[in-house]
Amino acid sequence: MSEAATSNTTELPPPFESLGQPEMRLELLSQPRYLCGGRSMVESVALRLGFDELNAGQIALAVDEALAIVIRHGYDKATDRRIWMSLWPAEPTTGKEGIHIAIEDEAKQVDPAGIKSRDVSEVRPGGLGVYLIEQIMDAARYEQRDPIGMRLMMTKFAKKNPSNDKH
Amino acid sequence: MSEAATSNTTELPPPFESLGQPEMRLELLSQPRYLCGGRSMVESVALRLGFDELNAGQIALAVDEALAIVIRHGYDKATDRRIWMSLWPAEPTTGKEGIHIAIEDEAKQVDPAGIKSRDVSEVRPGGLGVYLIEQIMDAARYEQRDPIGMRLMMTKFAKKNPSNDKH
Amino acid sequence: MQIETETTSDATIINPSGDVDLSVSRELQAAVKKVMEEKPQRVIVNLAGVPYMDSSGVATLVEAMQIARKQETRLVLCGMQDKVRSIFEIARLDKVFTIVDDAGAAASA
Amino acid sequence: MQIETETTSDATIINPSGDVDLSVSRELQAAVKKVMEEKPQRVIVNLAGVPYMDSSGVATLVEAMQIARKQETRLVLCGMQDKVRSIFEIARLDKVFTIVDDAGAAASA
Ligand SMILES: Nc1ncnc2c1ncn2[C@@H]1O[C@H](COP(=O)(O)OP(=O)(O)O)[C@@H](O)[C@H]1O
Ligand SMILES: Nc1ncnc2c1ncn2[C@@H]1O[C@H](COP(=O)(O)OP(=O)(O)O)[C@@H](O)[C@H]1O
């Protein structure tokens, strides 16, 4: 049990509830024309939180893909639903420069285990969104919100630690 | 009285309550490092709403100035307070391409009439924020929120109408 | 986004400009399909004017490649900016497409 | 933001890079003040690496101009990108500052 407690404190991404009020929180309509606003915001904040341009751009891509998945799959392209994106600097919770991001919706709940990236060596259009998110972020986790909707938690650090294990 | 009713429906910026739920709403901590997120978001959305690059950039500047005024004057540079920015496309309410923006805080209330732009022909550092907002936006109005805080309502159209009066 | 198409004696060149994301990828898809229907020998998609692309844009280009292969059209991508190249690399599609630096090189790639 | 300063025989050149907004304008202010304390004949602020500036950055430069006038330092701005020029124009400061195209022109303006 004490082992579980320890691994809980280092869980990545950290539990949503443990992060407290986000430093930025964006609510947007489920319309593709607003994707640009979400990703631009994240990109410029990531630059301020210590990421270089390439990595800030990739975080923006991960966010764009996550929002687009909610629009296409969660809301079946309905344009009158709401999506929330929350940001926290990773430093206070992890001691490392980086960012935690949550994407939340009020869509039908699905089994998080069923949201998987596919084998990209098979070249076909589509099915890249989850793969890109997993490749870009250091950690990503889908979960069911209480009482409705899904949540994607993501964490990325500005610089990889030479040693993976700080303990 | 009927005159007042007519002029109310064409008031610019429209009354906050008349605009309904914003299509995007950003809540941010009162920290200068997050200004970039607010202005980048607005800039890219303005481009999608029909503004050219120069005007989208100027709207971003107006938003940056408005947020900075809240941080400096409303919150006296406290970094743990909240600011809200809401966006609506102007088309549904005005029939013209453009954007409505609201910036809200929970700061001490001041008399909106006291928030004025200064004479810029007198060259001195500072005091340009309100002037820039008024120059850039087609309409801007400070008001007291109920029950606390201030609100800045702003409207800008993508293209000036050749005739100013549509009626 | 704007999409301009030009036809030379050797190739049809598609020049999209602006971010290609979910809100506009269908426009690119339609433009590519229309060009492919002519069954040109060579189609060049010049991405020099595209600062950003997400997976919906990539999907459109993968689809274009599949059509191209069926009808023996040569499909070449060129002018990729760094951010756009990065999504092709992460998705391991940088070796699947023929990607060259500029429109000049694309004419003979 | 990063600020590099170089000194030639004729001038001190300040090269800020990155957006200049409320979060970094004090760094620019400190760099400018430090340079002004040396009372150089000519100070050039090269804004080529500054894609964005808000009124806190402008205030810093107005302050620099006031110091420069008092001590007879020549202050020249150069390399302004369109967006940055636009705030100087709106604030009607484009005629108050000496603004030239590039560092070469600034050396003799
Ligand atoms: N919020 C969500 N609600 C429902 N399904 C989701 C949600 N998020 C992800 N998914 C699932 O994850 C997958 C995302 O697919 P993705 O990798 O973007 O490829 P594509 O959308 O092109 O098929 C889909 O299979 C979808 O069923
Ligand atoms: N939310 C607010 N709360 C208090 N005062 C405000 C608020 N918004 C604007 N003001 C007033 O408006 C003015 C804004 O100043 P500004 O034009 O940016 O110049 P500066 O901040 O450089 O003096 C200040 O005089 C301030 O008192």
XYZ file of C-alpha atoms and ligand atoms in Angstrom:
606
model
C 0.000 0.000 0.000
C 2.801 2.407 0.779
C 4.229 1.478 -2.602
C 0.956 2.522 -4.239
C 1.057 5.796 -2.335
C 4.576 6.508 -3.580
C 3.819 5.656 -7.177
C 0.698 7.791 -6.957
C 2.698 10.877 -6.145
C 4.885 10.355 -9.194
C 2.092 9.307 -11.542
C 2.308 10.961 -14.945
C 0.240 12.774 -15.981
C -0.663 13.618 -12.377
C -4.279 12.954 -11.330
C -6.481 15.820 -12.536
C -7.802 16.477 -9.038
C -4.278 16.799 -7.637
C -3.384 19.703 -9.912
C -5.792 22.281 -8.489
C -7.166 25.215 -10.415
C -5.515 25.450 -13.851
C -3.415 28.552 -14.609
C -5.217 28.862 -17.933
C -8.514 27.267 -18.864
C -10.125 27.620 -22.275
C -13.717 26.715 -23.054
C -14.514 26.461 -26.752
C -17.363 25.480 -29.019
C -16.844 22.202 -30.880
C -16.146 23.932 -34.191
C -13.073 23.208 -36.325
C -12.583 26.948 -36.899
C -11.623 27.366 -33.228
C -8.899 24.687 -33.237
C -6.404 27.352 -34.316
C -7.149 29.395 -31.178
C -6.510 26.452 -28.874
C -3.268 25.411 -30.498
C -1.857 28.963 -30.865
C -2.498 29.640 -27.210
C -0.724 26.462 -26.127
C 2.169 27.021 -28.510
C 2.989 30.493 -27.233
C 2.577 29.523 -23.580
C 4.797 26.464 -24.111
C 7.526 28.773 -25.438
C 7.229 30.803 -22.233
C 7.396 27.646 -20.118
C 10.788 26.690 -21.538
C 10.083 24.665 -24.692
C 11.967 25.356 -27.909
C 10.059 26.245 -31.070
C 9.993 22.731 -32.487
C 8.646 21.203 -29.284
C 6.167 24.026 -28.683
C 4.882 23.439 -32.217
C 4.548 19.723 -31.571
C 2.610 20.321 -28.352
C 0.280 22.538 -30.391
C -0.146 19.631 -32.818
C -0.961 17.201 -29.998
C -3.567 19.634 -28.657
C -5.064 20.167 -32.114
C -5.330 16.406 -32.622
C -6.908 15.898 -29.191
C -9.502 18.624 -29.799
C -10.221 17.283 -33.294
C -10.767 13.770 -31.884
C -13.369 15.173 -29.480
C -15.127 16.991 -32.330
C -15.075 14.000 -34.697
C -15.572 11.068 -32.326
C -16.878 12.436 -29.027
C -19.380 14.877 -30.512
C -19.881 13.286 -33.963
C -19.098 16.657 -35.560
C -21.882 18.492 -33.705
C -20.879 22.179 -33.665
C -22.797 23.325 -30.571
C -21.031 21.339 -27.850
C -18.310 22.471 -25.442
C -14.688 21.413 -24.960
C -12.350 22.525 -22.157
C -8.595 22.773 -22.238
C -6.666 23.391 -19.007
C -2.978 24.186 -18.586
C -0.600 23.945 -15.641
C 3.156 24.502 -15.604
C 4.745 21.193 -14.623
C 7.364 22.756 -12.369
C 5.332 23.010 -9.116
C 4.243 19.353 -9.256
C 7.323 17.717 -10.781
C 10.259 20.050 -10.204
C 10.916 20.064 -13.945
C 10.118 22.623 -16.642
C 7.179 21.394 -18.651
C 3.441 21.469 -19.049
C 0.389 19.489 -17.982
C -2.637 19.736 -20.278
C -6.173 18.430 -19.786
C -8.745 18.200 -22.603
C -12.273 17.556 -21.375
C -15.608 16.974 -23.066
C -19.187 16.040 -22.213
C -19.424 13.326 -24.843
C -20.566 9.745 -24.466
C -18.141 7.794 -22.307
C -16.020 5.089 -23.897
C -13.575 2.605 -22.434
C -10.217 4.423 -22.215
C -8.479 1.130 -22.979
C -10.152 1.186 -26.400
C -8.507 4.455 -27.409
C -5.254 3.204 -28.837
C -2.815 4.300 -31.478
C -2.604 2.097 -34.540
C 0.357 0.579 -36.368
C 1.531 3.415 -38.595
C 3.694 1.182 -40.778
C 0.408 0.313 -42.484
C 0.007 3.397 -44.682
C -3.602 4.527 -44.891
C -5.445 7.815 -44.457
C -6.621 8.578 -40.919
C -6.104 7.045 -37.528
C -3.021 9.120 -36.741
C -4.429 11.405 -34.023
C -3.890 9.208 -30.962
C -0.539 8.020 -32.332
C 0.720 11.607 -32.710
C -0.418 12.509 -29.175
C 1.421 9.507 -27.721
C 4.564 10.182 -29.731
C 4.704 13.883 -28.900
C 3.814 13.897 -25.215
C 5.908 12.267 -22.487
C 2.733 10.885 -20.935
C -0.924 10.777 -22.006
C -3.911 9.141 -20.354
C -7.596 8.994 -21.345
C -10.076 8.672 -18.493
C -13.791 8.995 -17.809
C -14.917 12.185 -16.112
C -17.343 12.154 -13.253
C -20.275 12.185 -14.009
C -20.110 12.597 -17.808
C -17.636 12.963 -20.630
C -14.023 11.994 -21.282
C -10.752 13.571 -20.228
C -7.319 13.381 -21.805
C -4.455 14.183 -19.449
C -1.076 14.949 -21.047
C 2.361 15.907 -19.738
C 5.491 16.964 -21.566
C 8.794 18.160 -20.138
C 10.877 20.862 -21.740
C 14.093 18.878 -21.543
C 14.459 15.182 -21.132
C 16.208 14.323 -17.905
C 19.481 12.480 -18.592
C 18.456 10.046 -15.872
C 14.907 8.800 -16.276
C 14.560 7.922 -12.622
C 14.898 10.705 -10.080
C 14.407 8.478 -7.026
C -38.633 55.706 -25.632
C -38.958 53.872 -28.923
C -35.869 55.733 -30.016
C -34.006 54.352 -27.014
C -35.209 50.847 -27.848
C -33.937 51.168 -31.411
C -30.588 52.539 -30.412
C -30.267 49.765 -27.842
C -30.475 47.063 -30.488
C -27.674 48.688 -32.436
C -25.510 49.532 -29.439
C -21.826 48.791 -29.972
C -20.334 46.840 -28.346
C -23.606 44.986 -27.738
C -24.633 44.561 -24.082
C -22.719 41.613 -22.576
C -25.942 39.899 -21.495
C -27.353 40.061 -25.044
C -24.507 38.040 -26.532
C -25.227 34.740 -24.785
C -22.617 32.082 -24.114
C -19.272 33.017 -25.709
C -17.921 30.756 -28.452
C -14.537 30.818 -26.707
C -13.862 31.783 -23.117
C -10.414 31.864 -21.567
C -9.728 32.088 -17.858
C -6.162 32.994 -16.965
C -4.077 33.790 -13.930
C -3.048 37.443 -13.631
C 0.543 36.735 -14.653
C 2.338 38.610 -17.430
C 3.744 35.330 -18.773
C 0.239 34.308 -19.862
C -0.480 37.458 -21.895
C 1.081 35.759 -24.926
C -1.472 32.949 -24.726
C -4.412 35.337 -24.713
C -3.191 37.433 -27.594
C -2.057 34.484 -29.770
C -5.438 32.861 -29.369
C -7.280 36.012 -30.390
C -4.945 36.683 -33.292
C -5.428 33.297 -34.910
C -9.189 33.283 -34.343
C -9.458 36.805 -35.798
C -7.742 35.542 -38.960
C -10.382 32.805 -39.203
C -13.166 35.355 -38.667
C -12.139 37.369 -41.723
C -9.507 39.840 -40.523
C -6.292 40.361 -42.463
C -2.938 39.827 -40.762
C -2.371 43.457 -39.854
C -5.779 43.858 -38.236
C -5.629 40.474 -36.493
C -2.271 41.562 -35.052
C -3.742 44.856 -33.875
C -6.660 43.098 -32.170
C -4.083 40.938 -30.390
C -2.373 44.141 -29.256
C -5.639 45.606 -27.941
C -6.288 42.402 -25.985
C -2.749 42.351 -24.617
C -3.113 45.972 -23.468
C -6.497 45.296 -21.875
C -5.194 42.263 -19.968
C -2.070 44.185 -18.901
C -4.228 47.042 -17.576
C -6.150 44.568 -15.418
C -2.896 43.098 -14.077
C -1.287 46.493 -13.393
C -4.234 48.596 -12.262
C -7.082 46.234 -11.391
C -4.995 43.692 -9.491
C -2.000 45.894 -8.568
C 0.307 43.250 -10.094
C -0.970 40.458 -7.831
C -0.206 37.187 -9.650
C -2.861 34.956 -8.097
C -6.034 36.596 -9.422
C -8.215 35.586 -12.374
C -9.070 37.310 -15.660
C -11.619 36.138 -18.239
C -11.629 36.788 -21.952
C -14.698 35.908 -24.020
C -15.056 35.890 -27.809
C -18.060 35.989 -30.107
C -18.110 36.315 -33.898
C -19.894 39.592 -34.685
C -21.821 38.189 -37.634
C -24.852 36.711 -35.783
C -25.512 39.961 -33.879
C -24.518 42.569 -36.471
C -24.660 40.906 -39.887
C -21.037 41.885 -40.450
C -17.814 39.924 -40.222
C -16.019 40.874 -37.053
C -15.458 40.039 -33.410
C -16.849 40.969 -29.997
C -14.436 40.583 -27.079
C -15.082 40.885 -23.335
C -12.307 41.156 -20.737
C -13.525 40.682 -17.173
C -11.893 40.856 -13.763
C -12.805 40.727 -10.090
C -10.853 43.853 -9.176
C -12.011 46.892 -7.252
C -14.640 48.787 -9.189
C -13.776 52.202 -10.606
C -15.880 54.762 -12.424
C -15.792 53.763 -16.114
C -15.871 57.460 -17.031
C -12.470 57.804 -15.363
C -10.807 55.322 -17.713
C -9.823 57.590 -20.561
C -7.101 57.718 -23.143
C -4.642 60.562 -22.780
C -3.317 63.095 -25.277
C -0.543 61.210 -27.050
C 0.977 64.335 -28.585
C 2.559 64.794 -25.181
C 5.412 62.304 -25.469
C 6.024 60.459 -22.195
C 6.423 56.827 -21.160
C 3.206 55.005 -20.263
C -0.455 55.809 -20.467
C -0.865 54.352 -23.953
C -2.925 51.249 -23.168
C -6.422 52.730 -23.233
C -5.497 54.930 -26.205
C -4.348 51.921 -28.244
C -7.524 49.989 -27.410
C -9.706 52.901 -28.530
C -7.712 53.450 -31.709
C -7.683 49.783 -32.723
C -11.232 48.725 -31.913
C -14.338 50.111 -33.619
C -16.051 50.333 -30.236
C -14.886 49.846 -26.635
C -16.760 50.339 -23.374
C -15.690 49.855 -19.748
C -18.448 48.934 -17.305
C -18.891 47.619 -13.781
C -19.775 43.940 -13.452
C -22.471 42.754 -11.138
C -21.615 42.239 -8.280
C -17.834 42.766 -8.468
C -15.105 43.627 -10.920
C -14.825 45.521 -14.181
C -15.612 44.531 -17.751
C -14.235 45.885 -21.013
C -16.468 45.222 -24.039
C -14.859 45.647 -27.476
C -16.032 45.224 -31.066
C -14.132 45.354 -34.325
C -15.374 44.653 -37.841
C -13.274 42.953 -40.484
C -14.084 45.499 -43.148
C -15.420 48.956 -42.618
C -18.850 49.341 -44.174
C -18.787 52.016 -46.910
C -22.004 53.389 -45.421
C -21.805 53.848 -41.665
C -25.544 53.676 -41.209
C -27.297 50.514 -42.302
C -30.808 51.688 -41.375
C -6.878 28.770 -46.803
C -6.423 29.430 -50.490
C -5.533 26.820 -53.091
C -4.098 27.722 -56.470
C -3.552 25.164 -59.179
C -1.291 25.605 -62.188
C -0.739 23.256 -65.090
C 2.517 23.069 -67.005
C 3.289 20.729 -69.896
C 4.854 18.220 -67.479
C 2.870 18.522 -64.277
C -0.027 19.940 -62.349
C 1.077 21.956 -59.332
C -1.193 22.469 -56.317
C -0.260 25.453 -54.123
C -2.238 25.572 -50.890
C -1.557 28.486 -48.559
C -2.424 28.797 -44.887
C -2.749 26.295 -42.037
C -4.223 22.953 -43.093
C -6.305 21.649 -40.210
C -9.686 19.987 -39.761
C -11.480 23.184 -40.713
C -10.025 23.292 -44.234
C -8.660 19.848 -45.079
C -11.776 19.067 -47.109
C -11.002 21.971 -49.398
C -7.558 20.519 -50.013
C -9.085 17.081 -50.497
C -11.498 18.426 -53.115
C -8.745 20.289 -54.968
C -6.500 17.218 -55.022
C -9.291 14.931 -56.202
C -10.216 17.299 -59.013
C -6.613 17.410 -60.214
C -6.249 13.618 -59.965
C -9.341 13.062 -62.110
C -7.439 14.502 -65.072
C -4.928 11.681 -64.576
C -1.888 13.921 -65.072
C 1.551 12.313 -65.353
C 2.852 14.283 -62.402
C 1.192 16.118 -59.510
C 3.274 18.421 -57.326
C 1.877 19.637 -54.005
C 3.910 22.689 -53.089
C 3.607 23.226 -49.338
C 5.794 26.341 -49.182
C 2.761 28.408 -48.127
C 1.634 26.001 -45.402
C 3.058 26.851 -41.955
C 1.037 24.154 -40.166
C -0.642 20.838 -40.981
C -2.434 18.367 -38.758
C -3.367 14.722 -39.347
C -6.456 15.655 -41.359
C -4.164 17.301 -43.915
C -1.791 14.349 -43.842
C -4.727 11.973 -44.394
C -5.681 13.946 -47.492
C -2.188 13.547 -48.899
C -2.050 9.823 -48.077
C -5.330 9.443 -49.927
C -3.855 11.368 -52.851
C -0.904 8.972 -52.886
C -3.198 5.976 -53.003
C -5.110 7.423 -55.956
C -1.839 8.384 -57.657
C -0.465 4.855 -57.365
C -3.569 3.309 -58.862
C -3.535 5.515 -61.912
C 0.246 5.842 -62.271
C 0.395 9.528 -61.557
C 3.701 10.600 -59.983
C 2.976 12.504 -56.727
C 5.698 14.745 -55.304
C 5.588 16.983 -52.217
C 7.849 20.005 -51.976
C 8.489 23.210 -50.048
C 7.796 21.697 -46.630
C 8.364 24.019 -43.698
C 9.980 22.537 -40.576
C 6.783 22.154 -38.563
C 5.040 20.359 -41.407
C 8.043 18.110 -41.992
C 7.944 17.229 -38.316
C 4.455 15.663 -38.516
C 5.519 13.586 -41.532
C 8.548 12.396 -39.597
C 6.622 11.519 -36.447
C 4.056 9.633 -38.532
C 6.959 7.932 -40.390
C 5.594 9.118 -43.712
C 8.711 11.068 -44.683
C 10.076 7.970 -46.423
C 6.742 6.955 -47.913
C 6.198 10.152 -49.895
C 8.584 11.595 -52.433
C 9.548 14.830 -50.695
C 11.932 17.300 -52.321
C 13.056 20.803 -51.482
C 11.383 23.012 -54.054
C 9.149 23.098 -57.117
C 12.201 23.007 -59.395
C 13.396 19.720 -57.949
C 9.834 18.393 -57.905
C 9.557 18.699 -61.687
C 12.113 15.954 -62.155
C 11.923 13.945 -58.927
C 13.563 37.229 -24.589
C 17.281 37.556 -25.104
C 19.191 40.823 -25.323
C 22.630 41.087 -26.884
C 24.647 44.255 -26.773
C 27.597 45.055 -29.035
C 29.837 48.089 -28.985
C 31.537 49.466 -32.077
C 33.768 52.526 -32.240
C 30.775 54.691 -33.206
C 27.812 53.199 -31.402
C 26.384 50.745 -28.945
C 23.885 48.389 -30.530
C 21.165 46.678 -28.496
C 19.688 43.552 -30.130
C 16.647 42.242 -28.271
C 15.003 39.116 -29.658
C 11.544 37.769 -28.947
C 8.206 39.382 -28.110
C 8.531 42.462 -25.873
C 5.502 42.543 -23.597
C 4.812 43.244 -19.926
C 6.548 40.012 -18.920
C 9.941 41.062 -20.295
C 9.920 44.839 -20.820
C 11.832 45.346 -17.557
C 14.707 43.297 -18.955
C 14.832 45.596 -21.954
C 14.577 48.616 -19.663
C 17.509 47.398 -17.579
C 19.639 46.698 -20.667
C 18.902 50.139 -22.135
C 19.633 51.939 -18.855
C 22.931 50.129 -18.467
C 23.981 51.140 -21.979
C 22.857 54.748 -21.466
C 24.926 55.055 -18.299
C 28.057 54.817 -20.430
C 26.823 57.939 -22.247
C 27.706 56.638 -25.706
C 27.490 59.015 -28.667
C 25.033 56.763 -30.446
C 22.713 53.984 -29.285
C 21.035 51.774 -31.889
C 18.152 49.539 -30.864
C 17.875 46.893 -33.572
C 14.363 45.450 -33.446
C 14.847 42.964 -36.304
C 14.411 40.076 -33.876
C 11.255 41.455 -32.257
C 8.042 40.176 -33.873
C 5.760 41.849 -31.319
C 5.872 44.784 -28.916
C 3.197 46.191 -26.627
C 2.973 49.566 -24.880
C 5.251 48.451 -22.051
C 8.025 48.012 -24.615
C 7.186 51.330 -26.244
C 7.300 53.042 -22.826
C 10.793 51.660 -22.300
C 11.935 53.177 -25.599
C 10.271 56.536 -24.874
C 12.103 56.570 -21.561
C 15.339 55.777 -23.392
C 14.704 58.710 -25.721
C 14.227 61.049 -22.771
C 17.502 59.924 -21.215
C 19.241 60.165 -24.590
C 18.093 63.748 -25.110
C 19.304 64.848 -21.707
C 22.795 63.486 -22.210
C 23.041 64.134 -25.955
C 23.199 60.501 -26.971
C 21.808 59.880 -30.454
C 19.109 57.162 -30.233
C 18.133 55.342 -33.430
C 15.660 52.477 -33.879
C 16.022 50.077 -36.803
C 14.871 46.758 -38.206
C 11.219 47.221 -37.221
C 8.870 44.475 -38.370
C 5.434 45.516 -39.655
C 3.529 44.683 -36.477
C 5.932 46.638 -34.325
C 5.879 49.587 -36.722
C 2.105 49.549 -36.474
C 2.082 50.278 -32.722
C 4.499 53.202 -33.224
C 2.222 54.556 -35.936
C -0.966 54.211 -33.903
C 0.727 55.900 -30.932
C 2.017 58.600 -33.337
C 5.569 57.923 -32.237
C 6.841 57.031 -35.703
C 7.785 60.657 -36.271
C 9.120 61.217 -32.760
C 11.793 58.527 -32.955
C 14.512 58.306 -35.570
C 13.531 55.068 -37.276
C 15.581 53.645 -40.145
C 15.536 50.387 -42.050
C 18.596 48.519 -40.886
C 21.688 48.645 -38.684
C 23.754 49.951 -41.595
C 21.556 53.008 -42.024
C 21.347 53.438 -38.248
C 25.100 53.939 -37.996
C 24.829 57.250 -39.844
C 21.227 58.360 -39.233
N -13.644 11.469 -26.516
C -13.771 10.360 -27.293
N -14.941 9.811 -27.458
C -15.073 8.728 -28.228
N -14.073 8.104 -28.859
C -12.870 8.589 -28.745
C -12.662 9.731 -27.956
N -11.385 9.999 -28.030
C -10.819 9.077 -28.830
N -11.703 8.200 -29.274
C -11.404 7.043 -30.138
O -10.028 7.149 -30.472
C -9.786 7.032 -31.857
C -9.186 8.326 -32.397
O -8.858 8.156 -33.724
P -7.630 8.886 -34.426
O -6.346 8.271 -33.968
O -7.702 10.354 -34.355
O -7.939 8.457 -35.892
P -9.196 8.829 -36.771
O -10.051 9.781 -36.045
O -8.553 9.418 -37.968
O -9.826 7.494 -36.996
C -11.087 6.700 -32.486
O -11.047 5.343 -32.800
C -12.151 6.979 -31.409
O -13.091 5.952 -31.367
N -9.855 47.314 -14.382
C -9.375 48.524 -13.986
N -9.290 48.803 -12.714
C -8.766 49.983 -12.318
N -8.326 50.942 -13.138
C -8.393 50.734 -14.415
C -8.897 49.528 -14.907
N -8.823 49.590 -16.225
C -8.287 50.778 -16.514
N -8.024 51.500 -15.432
C -7.448 52.876 -15.459
O -7.146 53.162 -16.807
C -5.826 53.643 -16.997
C -5.046 52.692 -17.868
O -3.799 53.227 -18.109
P -3.004 52.986 -19.463
O -3.640 53.753 -20.567
O -2.718 51.564 -19.742
O -1.675 53.647 -19.035
P -0.663 53.236 -17.885
O -1.110 51.953 -17.285
O 0.618 53.112 -18.632
O -0.722 54.401 -16.944
C -5.257 53.803 -15.637
O -5.247 55.174 -15.357
C -6.182 53.041 -14.690
O -6.435 53.813 -13.539
